[in-house]
Every structure is written in C-alpha cells, then in structure tokens.
Amino acid sequence: MNEPETKPATRSRVPIRVDLVSDTTTQPSVAMRKIMADAVVGDEQRGEDPSVNELTALVADLLGKEAALFVPSGTMANQLALGTSCRPGEEILAEERAHVLTSEAGAPAALLGAMVRPINGDRGVFTVDQLADAARPGNFKAARSAVVAVENTVNRGGGRCWPPELLSAVAECARARGMRSHLDGARLCNAAIATGVTLRDLAHSYDTVSLDMSKGLGAPVGAVLAGSRSSMEHAWLLKNRWGGAMRQAGILAAAGTYALRTNVERLAEDHANARLLADLLTDIPQVQVEPENVDTNIVMFRLTDSSEHQPFVDRLLAETDVRVGVMDHQIRAVTHLDVTHDDIRYAAESIRSVLTALG
Ligand SMILES: *Cc1c(COP(=O)(O)O)cnc(C)c1O
C-alpha cells in the first residue's frame, strides 16, 4: 500500500549535516541505547514494568506530584490531562498558539467533546486579567470554562518562557474560579534551566503537568503526565481506552530516566547556541531577527520578503545540508544535543551564502 499523501516526505536515510528543523530529531546516544538494551522490563499495563515505574516515580518527585503516568507522546499526555479536567460541552481555555489547539489534530473536539476558546496573548503568554475576562462560570446557555491549559516554553512563541510568578498566578486565578489547570511542559526542562526555577516550583500551582522525553532531552519516544493520585487514576482509564497502555515499555522509559539524569543541565548549551545563531543572523541584511526574544532553544526569524521563506528553506537544505522549517509565516531553527557550536557557525554562514545567491 502507498504511504498516505498527508505524511511529510522524508528526505533520505543519510543524516542531515545540521538539522535545526526540531529538537525531536535527536538520535539516542550510544550510552542511552546501552541503558535501553539492559533495562529490566515487565507488563506496563499491569503496572509491572520496573523501568516505567522508576521513570514515573522520578518525574512525580521532580514535579512534586503524587503520581505520574508514562505515555507514548506529549499529545496523549495533554489530551489525557484535559480529559480528566473537563466534560463534553465544557470549555478549555488556551492561548491561540497553544499546541493543544493548533497541533493535536482537533483532539479536544474529536476525543473529549470539549470546546476550546483561544486567548489572544503575546507570543503565547497571557495575563491574569485576560484569563479572568475569558473564564465563564457556565449556565444553561454558556459552556462552563473547566480548565486552562498553559504551555511553557511556548513552542509557537519561539520557545518563550513564562515569567514564573505569572505562571503560578494564572493557575491560582483558575483555581479561584473553580477551574482546573494543566501545564503543557513538553519543554518545561528548558524553562527550568533558562529561568533558574526548579521544575517543582514551576509545576507547583498546576493540577496536571506533562513533560516530553523526546524533545531536547533526547530520548526516542515518550512523555510523562503527573498530577494527584485520583487524576492519574482517571487518566489511566482514558489511556487504556485510547489504546495507550503498553507492555514492555521499560525499554523506552529507561531512555527517559537516563535523559532526565544526564541531559537537563546541558540544555544551557542549546540555549547558548540558539542565542549565538540569533546574534550571527543579525549581521545578515535580508534577515529580521530579535535576539532578545530568544529565551531558550528556538530562534524565529523572517526574511525581508516573506514569500521567499519556503524557496529559501528548500535551497538551504539542497545546497548546504542545513535544515530549518517554516512555521507561522516565519522561519524556525531549533537547537538540540546533536548540534554543536561549530554547526551553528556553519549554519549561519550557509544562511548568509544562500541569501546572497538569492540576491
Ligand atoms: C511537541 C509538543 C507537544 C506534543 O508532543 P508529542 O510528543 O510530539 O506528541 C506538546 N506541546 C508542545 C508545546 C510541544 O512542543
């Protein structure tokens, strides 16, 4: 059978020289693969996989929550969290760029029967007043606002970090209105490193928190959802219902545990590389970039002529073997553990030379 046409074309099996398209492209290291191969495993659905149990206990502890659940993806973690926090016909509030709203294939509607009402923030961040304005108690006509979903760092906000006090204040505002709160922490470790605030403090005010193992942390697969014991029991039922229960998943969980122990502090290198890239790009006349907006590992930039974005990105890959992406009418470059300082210098030089050739 042919591949469905909606699946993005893969280029080849040859690694790209500098792949900045996403921090999801990281390859598991030799050390990580060894840990995976040696992992002690069991039946995850029965709660009998020691490596999964080790990861979930570690994440629950890091986030200061009672319990946690290992799931195949950040998308499933988010939808499980929202599923434990709203009923059909209720409303989820999220910033308009939020992954739960823009990138999860309509899951709140398709899986939860919930409405999503977007809040128009600033690069993914909104104020307590904006939440208070949007939140509705619900009545026989208006849907009740049941849960607010907050993303940190904000993917489509260029990896922006929420100011830690505002992050907590938004969750407290939701709680005061009888709403629940979910923290989409696909890149929460990046936020912790960039702000110097612990994962536990960032997560503190939130009912549920998700963490991706497969982004900057460099594990091949998986995410963890954490929250109260009763929320996780509900999430466990939904996970089973959606076919997310696994068997000897410890092979994957072991990679996550290893990543959390070895690859968190080093995210500072990715952040430094992203700032270096942004700084180098400021010297290129055709590029518009704001290095002061680079909080973590994502650099967004524009060309003077935005209709050139896709042709430029295609040519950059074809001619220099540097891959970046186009997102929301901007170009996006993401640093990660397979990208070195020298790679960044090569990428910036390649961007300059291709733009010079384009004229
Ligand atoms: C990548 C991402 C997710 C989803 O993660 P997957 O593991 O790819 O499903 C959720 N939220 C944000 C902000 C992300 O960047």
Tab-separated table of C-alpha atoms and ligand atoms in Angstrom:
chain	number	residue	atom	x	y	z
A	1	MET	CA	0.000	0.000	0.000
A	2	ASN	CA	1.197	3.526	-0.764
A	3	GLU	CA	2.016	5.895	2.065
A	4	PRO	CA	-0.828	8.348	2.720
A	5	GLU	CA	-0.132	11.647	0.986
A	6	THR	CA	-0.521	13.640	4.168
A	7	LYS	CA	2.619	12.090	5.628
A	8	PRO	CA	5.558	14.503	5.248
A	9	ALA	CA	8.144	13.315	2.757
A	10	THR	CA	11.320	12.053	4.351
A	11	ARG	CA	14.449	13.076	2.574
A	12	SER	CA	16.710	10.074	2.777
A	13	ARG	CA	18.390	7.917	5.370
A	14	VAL	CA	21.558	9.973	5.224
A	15	PRO	CA	21.739	12.263	8.273
A	16	ILE	CA	21.411	15.962	7.569
A	17	ARG	CA	24.628	17.876	8.359
A	18	VAL	CA	22.950	20.449	10.626
A	19	ASP	CA	19.322	19.627	11.390
A	20	LEU	CA	17.618	22.590	13.057
A	21	VAL	CA	14.087	21.670	11.994
A	22	SER	CA	13.169	20.495	15.528
A	23	ASP	CA	14.581	19.138	18.768
A	24	THR	CA	12.552	15.995	18.014
A	25	THR	CA	15.231	14.863	15.525
A	26	THR	CA	17.771	13.913	18.204
A	27	GLN	CA	19.272	10.443	17.892
A	28	PRO	CA	19.561	8.265	21.006
A	29	SER	CA	23.228	8.198	22.023
A	30	VAL	CA	25.315	5.044	22.321
A	31	ALA	CA	25.129	5.292	26.136
A	32	MET	CA	21.355	5.708	26.022
A	33	ARG	CA	20.958	2.701	23.716
A	34	LYS	CA	23.036	0.605	26.098
A	35	ILE	CA	20.809	1.595	29.038
A	36	MET	CA	17.743	0.748	26.933
A	37	ALA	CA	19.128	-2.643	25.956
A	38	ASP	CA	19.834	-3.507	29.593
A	39	ALA	CA	16.516	-2.232	31.010
A	40	VAL	CA	14.566	-4.574	33.290
A	41	VAL	CA	11.042	-4.735	31.876
A	42	GLY	CA	7.561	-6.091	32.588
A	43	ASP	CA	3.936	-5.615	31.555
A	44	GLU	CA	3.297	-1.874	31.752
A	45	GLN	CA	-0.484	-2.237	31.586
A	46	ARG	CA	-0.350	-4.344	34.748
A	47	GLY	CA	1.899	-1.782	36.450
A	48	GLU	CA	4.663	-4.411	36.464
A	49	ASP	CA	7.370	-2.690	34.425
A	50	PRO	CA	10.108	-1.677	36.894
A	51	SER	CA	11.756	0.735	34.439
A	52	VAL	CA	8.459	2.506	33.753
A	53	ASN	CA	7.752	2.670	37.480
A	54	GLU	CA	11.213	4.136	38.081
A	55	LEU	CA	10.612	6.879	35.489
A	56	THR	CA	7.139	7.777	36.736
A	57	ALA	CA	8.366	7.906	40.363
A	58	LEU	CA	11.266	10.134	39.295
A	59	VAL	CA	9.014	12.538	37.373
A	60	ALA	CA	6.371	12.650	40.118
A	61	ASP	CA	9.158	13.571	42.540
A	62	LEU	CA	10.757	16.163	40.232
A	63	LEU	CA	7.362	17.812	39.683
A	64	GLY	CA	6.187	17.463	43.288
A	65	LYS	CA	3.076	15.467	42.342
A	66	GLU	CA	1.558	12.339	43.911
A	67	ALA	CA	1.602	10.160	40.814
A	68	ALA	CA	2.615	10.012	37.158
A	69	LEU	CA	1.855	8.040	34.011
A	70	PHE	CA	4.158	7.090	31.106
A	71	VAL	CA	2.556	7.680	27.697
A	72	PRO	CA	3.686	7.438	24.071
A	73	SER	CA	3.586	11.178	23.315
A	74	GLY	CA	3.159	14.681	24.658
A	75	THR	CA	-0.035	14.911	22.650
A	76	MET	CA	-1.542	11.975	24.519
A	77	ALA	CA	-0.347	13.419	27.849
A	78	ASN	CA	-2.074	16.733	27.098
A	79	GLN	CA	-5.344	15.169	25.988
A	80	LEU	CA	-5.420	12.800	28.975
A	81	ALA	CA	-4.890	15.791	31.260
A	82	LEU	CA	-7.687	17.753	29.604
A	83	GLY	CA	-9.889	14.647	29.602
A	84	THR	CA	-9.581	14.386	33.378
A	85	SER	CA	-10.452	18.080	33.738
A	86	CYS	CA	-13.492	18.721	31.558
A	87	ARG	CA	-16.661	17.036	30.429
A	88	PRO	CA	-18.305	17.100	26.982
A	89	GLY	CA	-19.785	20.520	26.294
A	90	GLU	CA	-17.383	22.274	28.631
A	91	GLU	CA	-14.686	24.683	27.625
A	92	ILE	CA	-10.885	24.601	27.601
A	93	LEU	CA	-9.109	27.980	27.637
A	94	ALA	CA	-5.719	28.166	25.970
A	95	GLU	CA	-3.585	30.747	24.225
A	96	GLU	CA	-4.326	30.828	20.496
A	97	ARG	CA	-0.880	29.426	19.547
A	98	ALA	CA	-1.084	26.556	22.045
A	99	HIS	CA	-0.073	23.092	20.859
A	100	VAL	CA	-3.317	21.632	22.296
A	101	LEU	CA	-5.218	23.932	19.959
A	102	THR	CA	-3.024	24.166	16.843
A	103	SER	CA	-1.211	20.852	16.634
A	104	GLU	CA	-3.216	17.988	18.133
A	105	ALA	CA	-5.487	17.260	15.181
A	106	GLY	CA	-8.608	18.672	16.829
A	107	ALA	CA	-8.371	16.197	19.706
A	108	PRO	CA	-10.364	18.269	22.236
A	109	ALA	CA	-13.329	18.171	19.837
A	110	ALA	CA	-12.768	14.672	18.483
A	111	LEU	CA	-11.892	12.869	21.719
A	112	LEU	CA	-13.304	14.984	24.534
A	113	GLY	CA	-16.337	16.732	23.025
A	114	ALA	CA	-14.973	19.924	24.539
A	115	MET	CA	-14.844	23.421	23.125
A	116	VAL	CA	-11.579	25.330	23.052
A	117	ARG	CA	-11.681	29.087	23.415
A	118	PRO	CA	-8.465	30.825	22.420
A	119	ILE	CA	-6.969	33.668	24.419
A	120	ASN	CA	-5.066	36.158	22.275
A	121	GLY	CA	-1.777	36.538	24.129
A	122	ASP	CA	1.670	37.904	23.404
A	123	ARG	CA	3.908	35.210	21.904
A	124	GLY	CA	1.926	32.616	23.826
A	125	VAL	CA	1.805	34.400	27.170
A	126	PHE	CA	-1.375	35.990	28.534
A	127	THR	CA	-2.226	37.913	31.689
A	128	VAL	CA	-4.269	37.013	34.755
A	129	ASP	CA	-6.804	39.653	33.680
A	130	GLN	CA	-7.170	38.036	30.265
A	131	LEU	CA	-7.890	34.688	31.909
A	132	ALA	CA	-10.312	36.271	34.389
A	133	ASP	CA	-12.120	38.002	31.485
A	134	ALA	CA	-12.374	34.808	29.457
A	135	ALA	CA	-13.432	32.440	32.245
A	136	ARG	CA	-17.168	31.772	32.411
A	137	PRO	CA	-18.887	30.007	35.298
A	138	GLY	CA	-21.379	28.499	32.827
A	139	ASN	CA	-25.165	28.476	32.889
A	140	PHE	CA	-27.960	26.908	30.849
A	141	LYS	CA	-26.647	28.698	27.743
A	142	ALA	CA	-22.932	29.345	28.205
A	143	ALA	CA	-20.421	26.500	28.367
A	144	ARG	CA	-18.556	26.350	31.655
A	145	SER	CA	-14.830	27.113	31.448
A	146	ALA	CA	-13.496	23.953	33.055
A	147	VAL	CA	-9.742	24.103	32.588
A	148	VAL	CA	-6.955	26.400	31.452
A	149	ALA	CA	-4.046	24.898	29.516
A	150	VAL	CA	-0.763	26.792	29.694
A	151	GLU	CA	2.326	25.981	27.620
A	152	ASN	CA	5.874	26.511	28.945
A	153	THR	CA	8.030	27.031	26.995
A	154	VAL	CA	5.752	28.280	24.221
A	155	ASN	CA	6.623	26.423	21.027
A	156	ARG	CA	4.967	28.854	18.593
A	157	GLY	CA	6.077	31.734	20.786
A	158	GLY	CA	9.678	30.969	19.781
A	159	GLY	CA	10.485	28.956	22.911
A	160	ARG	CA	9.338	31.775	25.165
A	161	CYS	CA	9.401	31.194	28.927
A	162	TRP	CA	6.529	32.296	31.104
A	163	PRO	CA	7.668	34.604	33.909
A	164	PRO	CA	7.489	32.143	36.843
A	165	GLU	CA	5.274	34.382	39.054
A	166	LEU	CA	2.790	34.894	36.208
A	167	LEU	CA	2.768	31.158	35.503
A	168	SER	CA	1.669	30.500	39.095
A	169	ALA	CA	-0.714	33.452	39.207
A	170	VAL	CA	-2.631	32.161	36.176
A	171	ALA	CA	-3.140	28.745	37.791
A	172	GLU	CA	-4.207	30.390	41.076
A	173	CYS	CA	-6.706	32.541	39.159
A	174	ALA	CA	-8.148	29.401	37.553
A	175	ARG	CA	-8.386	27.645	40.924
A	176	ALA	CA	-10.160	30.657	42.475
A	177	ARG	CA	-12.792	30.330	39.725
A	178	GLY	CA	-13.332	26.618	40.258
A	179	MET	CA	-11.363	25.714	37.149
A	180	ARG	CA	-8.561	23.216	36.821
A	181	SER	CA	-5.171	23.932	35.291
A	182	HIS	CA	-2.872	21.947	33.005
A	183	LEU	CA	0.744	22.822	32.289
A	184	ASP	CA	1.890	21.611	28.863
A	185	GLY	CA	5.522	21.183	29.788
A	186	ALA	CA	6.753	19.498	26.619
A	187	ARG	CA	9.817	21.765	27.091
A	188	LEU	CA	9.449	22.549	30.808
A	189	CYS	CA	13.064	21.472	31.439
A	190	ASN	CA	14.184	24.216	29.029
A	191	ALA	CA	12.130	26.714	31.041
A	192	ALA	CA	13.626	25.488	34.329
A	193	ILE	CA	17.179	25.862	33.026
A	194	ALA	CA	16.535	29.249	31.417
A	195	THR	CA	14.807	30.786	34.455
A	196	GLY	CA	16.765	29.008	37.194
A	197	VAL	CA	13.465	27.955	38.827
A	198	THR	CA	13.068	24.265	39.706
A	199	LEU	CA	10.639	22.005	37.855
A	200	ARG	CA	8.839	21.516	41.155
A	201	ASP	CA	8.284	25.261	41.646
A	202	LEU	CA	7.179	25.754	38.027
A	203	ALA	CA	4.717	22.852	38.372
A	204	HIS	CA	3.528	23.691	41.887
A	205	SER	CA	0.247	25.505	41.177
A	206	TYR	CA	-0.891	23.191	38.376
A	207	ASP	CA	-3.267	20.246	38.744
A	208	THR	CA	-1.615	18.296	35.921
A	209	VAL	CA	1.762	18.685	34.220
A	210	SER	CA	3.194	16.955	31.145
A	211	LEU	CA	6.883	16.523	30.246
A	212	ASP	CA	8.235	15.285	26.900
A	213	MET	CA	11.180	12.894	26.948
A	214	SER	CA	11.619	13.051	23.174
A	215	LYS	CA	12.373	16.730	22.562
A	216	GLY	CA	15.519	18.398	23.895
A	217	LEU	CA	16.089	15.623	26.429
A	218	GLY	CA	16.987	13.321	23.564
A	219	ALA	CA	15.029	10.139	24.330
A	220	PRO	CA	13.488	8.441	21.289
A	221	VAL	CA	9.868	8.121	22.483
A	222	GLY	CA	7.617	9.107	25.333
A	223	ALA	CA	6.135	11.669	27.664
A	224	VAL	CA	5.039	11.645	31.294
A	225	LEU	CA	1.886	13.135	32.810
A	226	ALA	CA	1.851	13.933	36.534
A	227	GLY	CA	-0.825	15.025	38.991
A	228	SER	CA	-2.814	13.880	42.004
A	229	ARG	CA	-3.391	10.167	42.565
A	230	SER	CA	-7.085	10.492	41.690
A	231	SER	CA	-6.380	12.472	38.485
A	232	MET	CA	-3.838	9.864	37.406
A	233	GLU	CA	-6.330	7.050	38.064
A	234	HIS	CA	-8.787	8.791	35.755
A	235	ALA	CA	-6.029	9.423	33.187
A	236	TRP	CA	-5.058	5.751	33.399
A	237	LEU	CA	-8.591	4.725	32.423
A	238	LEU	CA	-8.575	7.086	29.422
A	239	LYS	CA	-5.098	5.926	28.395
A	240	ASN	CA	-6.353	2.352	28.350
A	241	ARG	CA	-9.448	3.377	26.416
A	242	TRP	CA	-7.367	5.169	23.783
A	243	GLY	CA	-5.049	2.216	23.318
A	244	GLY	CA	-2.136	3.864	25.070
A	245	ALA	CA	-1.460	1.069	27.563
A	246	MET	CA	1.802	-0.667	26.695
A	247	ARG	CA	3.662	-3.863	27.524
A	248	GLN	CA	7.475	-3.962	27.942
A	249	ALA	CA	7.654	-0.185	27.649
A	250	GLY	CA	10.559	-0.033	30.086
A	251	ILE	CA	12.945	-0.117	27.120
A	252	LEU	CA	11.606	3.352	26.284
A	253	ALA	CA	11.151	4.557	29.847
A	254	ALA	CA	14.783	3.713	30.666
A	255	ALA	CA	15.832	6.186	27.972
A	256	GLY	CA	13.651	8.824	29.625
A	257	THR	CA	15.151	8.222	33.071
A	258	TYR	CA	18.650	8.389	31.609
A	259	ALA	CA	17.755	11.612	29.750
A	260	LEU	CA	16.382	13.274	32.896
A	261	ARG	CA	19.539	12.349	34.805
A	262	THR	CA	22.078	13.365	32.153
A	263	ASN	CA	20.574	15.799	29.652
A	264	VAL	CA	18.817	18.511	31.659
A	265	GLU	CA	21.724	20.727	32.786
A	266	ARG	CA	23.216	20.615	29.294
A	267	LEU	CA	20.116	22.353	27.843
A	268	ALA	CA	22.012	25.552	28.733
A	269	GLU	CA	24.347	24.735	25.808
A	270	ASP	CA	21.381	24.563	23.432
A	271	HIS	CA	20.185	27.935	24.726
A	272	ALA	CA	23.649	29.451	24.222
A	273	ASN	CA	23.762	28.016	20.690
A	274	ALA	CA	20.348	29.487	19.882
A	275	ARG	CA	21.483	32.917	21.088
A	276	LEU	CA	24.695	32.580	19.080
A	277	LEU	CA	22.686	31.777	15.960
A	278	ALA	CA	20.385	34.770	16.528
A	279	ASP	CA	23.404	37.045	17.069
A	280	LEU	CA	25.106	35.810	13.898
A	281	LEU	CA	21.872	36.308	11.933
A	282	THR	CA	21.626	39.977	12.960
A	283	ASP	CA	24.606	40.649	10.654
A	284	ILE	CA	22.756	39.370	7.572
A	285	PRO	CA	20.903	42.244	5.851
A	286	GLN	CA	17.998	40.168	4.442
A	287	VAL	CA	17.214	38.650	7.872
A	288	GLN	CA	14.924	40.119	10.527
A	289	VAL	CA	15.583	38.572	13.940
A	290	GLU	CA	15.176	39.665	17.556
A	291	PRO	CA	17.921	38.007	19.633
A	292	GLU	CA	16.388	39.472	22.811
A	293	ASN	CA	13.367	37.206	22.161
A	294	VAL	CA	15.464	34.038	22.242
A	295	ASP	CA	14.734	32.676	25.731
A	296	THR	CA	15.618	29.019	25.135
A	297	ASN	CA	16.451	26.759	22.156
A	298	ILE	CA	14.216	28.196	19.411
A	299	VAL	CA	15.107	31.013	17.001
A	300	MET	CA	12.381	32.557	14.852
A	301	PHE	CA	13.374	34.867	12.019
A	302	ARG	CA	11.951	36.423	8.888
A	303	LEU	CA	13.271	37.410	5.508
A	304	THR	CA	12.552	40.879	4.188
A	305	ASP	CA	10.361	39.167	1.564
A	306	SER	CA	8.297	36.513	3.349
A	307	SER	CA	7.201	34.904	0.049
A	308	GLU	CA	10.830	33.735	-0.163
A	309	HIS	CA	10.624	31.657	3.019
A	310	GLN	CA	9.860	28.253	1.519
A	311	PRO	CA	12.130	28.605	-1.553
A	312	PHE	CA	14.934	29.744	0.756
A	313	VAL	CA	14.449	26.854	3.174
A	314	ASP	CA	14.399	24.350	0.289
A	315	ARG	CA	17.546	25.799	-1.231
A	316	LEU	CA	19.378	25.941	2.101
A	317	LEU	CA	18.786	22.213	2.545
A	318	ALA	CA	19.608	21.281	-1.044
A	319	GLU	CA	22.799	23.340	-1.271
A	320	THR	CA	24.253	23.348	2.240
A	321	ASP	CA	22.627	20.397	4.044
A	322	VAL	CA	21.251	22.710	6.751
A	323	ARG	CA	17.573	22.156	7.573
A	324	VAL	CA	15.299	24.769	9.138
A	325	GLY	CA	11.489	24.943	8.995
A	326	VAL	CA	8.749	27.400	8.097
A	327	MET	CA	6.179	27.993	10.843
A	328	ASP	CA	3.513	30.697	11.179
A	329	HIS	CA	4.996	32.834	8.355
A	330	GLN	CA	8.403	32.730	9.992
A	331	ILE	CA	11.477	30.562	9.734
A	332	ARG	CA	12.225	28.423	12.763
A	333	ALA	CA	15.563	26.962	13.845
A	334	VAL	CA	15.732	24.723	16.924
A	335	THR	CA	18.955	23.760	18.688
A	336	HIS	CA	19.439	20.440	20.475
A	337	LEU	CA	22.033	17.954	21.657
A	338	ASP	CA	23.107	16.867	18.178
A	339	VAL	CA	24.005	20.467	17.209
A	340	THR	CA	27.414	21.866	18.166
A	341	HIS	CA	28.828	25.371	18.367
A	342	ASP	CA	30.656	24.763	15.060
A	343	ASP	CA	27.410	23.554	13.467
A	344	ILE	CA	25.812	26.890	14.393
A	345	ARG	CA	28.660	28.809	12.738
A	346	TYR	CA	28.313	26.635	9.636
A	347	ALA	CA	24.515	27.134	9.614
A	348	ALA	CA	24.805	30.915	9.904
A	349	GLU	CA	27.411	31.034	7.101
A	350	SER	CA	25.204	28.804	4.942
A	351	ILE	CA	22.187	31.047	5.514
A	352	ARG	CA	24.289	34.055	4.535
A	353	SER	CA	25.651	32.460	1.364
A	354	VAL	CA	22.261	31.154	0.153
A	355	LEU	CA	20.643	34.570	0.739
A	356	THR	CA	23.483	36.269	-1.139
A	357	ALA	CA	22.981	33.875	-4.056
A	358	LEU	CA	19.200	34.517	-3.997
A	359	GLY	CA	20.019	38.252	-4.294
B	1	LIG	C1	5.894	18.710	20.810
B	1	LIG	C2	4.908	19.346	21.713
B	1	LIG	C3	3.848	18.609	22.252
B	1	LIG	C4	3.494	17.206	21.847
B	1	LIG	O1	4.465	16.322	21.909
B	1	LIG	P1	4.492	14.992	21.027
B	1	LIG	O2	5.334	14.138	21.886
B	1	LIG	O3	5.123	15.390	19.733
B	1	LIG	O4	3.112	14.497	20.873
B	1	LIG	C5	3.010	19.239	23.141
B	1	LIG	N1	3.192	20.510	23.468
B	1	LIG	C6	4.191	21.255	22.973
B	1	LIG	C7	4.337	22.664	23.408
B	1	LIG	C8	5.082	20.699	22.066
B	1	LIG	O5	6.052	21.446	21.559
